[in-house]
Coordinates of C-alpha atoms in Angstrom, one line a residue:
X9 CA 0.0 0.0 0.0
X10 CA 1.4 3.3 -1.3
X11 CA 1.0 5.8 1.9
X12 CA 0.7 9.0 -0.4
X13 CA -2.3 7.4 -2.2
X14 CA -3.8 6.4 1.5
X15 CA -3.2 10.4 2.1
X16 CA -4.8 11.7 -1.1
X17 CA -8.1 9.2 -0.4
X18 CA -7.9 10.2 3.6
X19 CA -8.1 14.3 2.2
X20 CA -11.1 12.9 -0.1
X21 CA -12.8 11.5 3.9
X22 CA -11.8 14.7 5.7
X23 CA -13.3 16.7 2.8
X24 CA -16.6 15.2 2.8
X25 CA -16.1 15.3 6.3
X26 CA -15.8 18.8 6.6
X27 CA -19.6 19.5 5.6
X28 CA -20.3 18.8 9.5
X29 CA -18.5 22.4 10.6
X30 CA -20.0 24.0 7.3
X31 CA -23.4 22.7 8.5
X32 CA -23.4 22.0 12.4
X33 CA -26.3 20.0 14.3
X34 CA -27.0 23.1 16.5
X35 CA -30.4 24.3 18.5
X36 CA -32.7 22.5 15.3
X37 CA -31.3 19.3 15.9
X38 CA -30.7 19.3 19.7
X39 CA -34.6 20.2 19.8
X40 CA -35.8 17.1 17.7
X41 CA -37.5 14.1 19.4
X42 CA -35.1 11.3 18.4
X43 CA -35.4 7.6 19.3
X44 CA -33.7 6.9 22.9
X45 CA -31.2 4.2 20.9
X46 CA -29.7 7.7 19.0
X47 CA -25.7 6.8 19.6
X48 CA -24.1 9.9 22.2
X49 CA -22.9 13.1 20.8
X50 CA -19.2 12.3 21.0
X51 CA -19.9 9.1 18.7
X52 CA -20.0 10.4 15.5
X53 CA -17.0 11.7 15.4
X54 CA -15.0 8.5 16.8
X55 CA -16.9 6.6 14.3
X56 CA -16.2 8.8 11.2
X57 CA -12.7 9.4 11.9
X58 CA -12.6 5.1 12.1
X59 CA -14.4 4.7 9.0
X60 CA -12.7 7.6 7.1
X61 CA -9.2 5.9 8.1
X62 CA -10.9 2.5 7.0
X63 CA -12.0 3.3 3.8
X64 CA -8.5 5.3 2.8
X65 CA -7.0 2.1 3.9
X66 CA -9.4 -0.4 1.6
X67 CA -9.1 1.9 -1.0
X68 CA -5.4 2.6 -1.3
X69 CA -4.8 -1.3 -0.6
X70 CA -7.1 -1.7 -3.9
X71 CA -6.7 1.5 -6.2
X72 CA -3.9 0.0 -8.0
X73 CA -5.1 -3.4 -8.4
X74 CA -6.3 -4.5 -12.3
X75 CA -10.0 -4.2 -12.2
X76 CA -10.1 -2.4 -9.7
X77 CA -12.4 0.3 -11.4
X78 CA -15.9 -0.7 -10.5
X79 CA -14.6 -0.6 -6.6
X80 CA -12.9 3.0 -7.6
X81 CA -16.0 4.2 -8.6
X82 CA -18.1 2.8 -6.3
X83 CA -15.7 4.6 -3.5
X84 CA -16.2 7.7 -5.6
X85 CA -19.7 7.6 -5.9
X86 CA -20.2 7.0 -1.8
X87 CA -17.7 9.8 -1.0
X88 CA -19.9 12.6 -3.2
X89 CA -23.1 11.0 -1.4
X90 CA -21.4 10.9 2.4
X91 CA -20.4 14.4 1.7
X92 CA -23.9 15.1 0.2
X93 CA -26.0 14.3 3.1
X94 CA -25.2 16.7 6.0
X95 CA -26.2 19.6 3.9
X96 CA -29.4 18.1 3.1
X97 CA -29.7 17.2 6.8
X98 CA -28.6 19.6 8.8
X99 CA -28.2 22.9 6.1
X100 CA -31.2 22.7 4.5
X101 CA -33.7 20.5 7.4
X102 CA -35.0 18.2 4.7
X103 CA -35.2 15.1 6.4
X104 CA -37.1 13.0 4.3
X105 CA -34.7 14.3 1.4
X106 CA -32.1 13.2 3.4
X107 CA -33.6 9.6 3.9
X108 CA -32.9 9.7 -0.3
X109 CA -29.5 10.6 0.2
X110 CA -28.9 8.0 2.8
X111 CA -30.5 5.6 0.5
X112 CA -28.0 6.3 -2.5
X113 CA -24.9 6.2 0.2
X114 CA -25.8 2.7 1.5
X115 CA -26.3 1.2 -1.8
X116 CA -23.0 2.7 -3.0
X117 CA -21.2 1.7 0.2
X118 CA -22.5 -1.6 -0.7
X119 CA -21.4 -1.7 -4.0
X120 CA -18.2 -0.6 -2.6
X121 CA -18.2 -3.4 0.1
X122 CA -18.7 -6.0 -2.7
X123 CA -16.2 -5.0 -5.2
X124 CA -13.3 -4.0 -2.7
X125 CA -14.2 -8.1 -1.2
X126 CA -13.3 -9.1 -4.7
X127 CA -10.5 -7.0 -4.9
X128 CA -8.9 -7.7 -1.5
X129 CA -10.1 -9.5 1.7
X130 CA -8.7 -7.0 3.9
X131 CA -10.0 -4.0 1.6
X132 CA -13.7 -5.4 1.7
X133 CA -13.5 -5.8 5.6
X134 CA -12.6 -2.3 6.2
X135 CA -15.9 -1.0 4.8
X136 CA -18.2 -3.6 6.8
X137 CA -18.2 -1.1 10.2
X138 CA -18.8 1.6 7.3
X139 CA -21.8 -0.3 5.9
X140 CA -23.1 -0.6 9.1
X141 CA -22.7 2.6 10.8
X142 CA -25.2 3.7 7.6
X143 CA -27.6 1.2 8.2
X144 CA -27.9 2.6 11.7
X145 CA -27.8 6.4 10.2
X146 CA -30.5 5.4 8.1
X147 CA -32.8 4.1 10.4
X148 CA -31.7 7.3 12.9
X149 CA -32.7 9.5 9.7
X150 CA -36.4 7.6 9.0
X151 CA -37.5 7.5 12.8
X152 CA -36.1 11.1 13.7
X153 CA -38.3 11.8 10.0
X154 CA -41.2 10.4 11.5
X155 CA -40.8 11.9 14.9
X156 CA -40.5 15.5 13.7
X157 CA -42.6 15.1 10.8
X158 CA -43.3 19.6 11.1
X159 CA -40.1 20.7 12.7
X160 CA -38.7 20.5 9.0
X161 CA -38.7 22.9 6.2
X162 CA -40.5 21.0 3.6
X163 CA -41.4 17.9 3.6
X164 CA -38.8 16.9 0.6

């Protein structure tokens, strides 16, 4: 594994990453009725620096690999979407068009998942926490939706 490559797909993570300080949580979110298995506050961030290191990791391990350009754009497409989804969230209040988002970024980690596993054992492992950290964001997403079904903008 080349460590400059793991750097360039890291600064791709922290990128997408950095959507969350562009568009905090704040008062909005604080004052939604979310489910009482919603992870702590200090969990997000543990959990995307983990996957963000992960993911740099599967993909670096598998970017130079022949055929490796179904799992290269499959890390693409889930990077745009991850990066996508707190502005839908958080910036504009659209829950329900978030749930859309979330939709698109689990069946791209998944099609990322599958084609790093054919690629590399260790590369497909690394997105499995990834996979289901979204899994748990979408269902988060859905049943904060339905709780607050008025404390949004619009309802797309």
């Amino acid at each position: 594994m080349d460590i400059f490559i793991f750097l360039i797909f890291l600064a791709a993570c922290f990128g997408a990453g950095a959507t969350g300080a562009l568009f905090p949580p704040g008062e909005w979110y604080e004052n939604l009725d979310k489910p009482d298995w919603t992870p702590p506050d200090w969990a997000f961030p543990v959990a995307w620096t983990t996957i963000y290191l992960l993911i740099s990791f599967a993909a670096a391990r598998v970017s130079s690999m022949s055929g490796s350009a179904y799992a290269m754009a499959f890390w693409s497409l889930q990077i745009a979407l991850n990066a996508l989804w707190t502005p839908v969230f958080f910036g504009l209040k659209r829950m329900k068009g978030a749930i859309l988002v979330l939709g698109m970024l689990w069946l791209a980690v998944l099609g990322a998942t599958v084609t790093h596993f054919y690629l590399d054992l260790w590369a497909g492992l690394a997105f499995v926490p990834y996979l289901l950290w979204v899994t748990v964001a979408g269902a988060l997403n859905i049943s904060v939706w339905q709780r607050n079904r008025t404390s949004q903008v619009s309802s797309t």
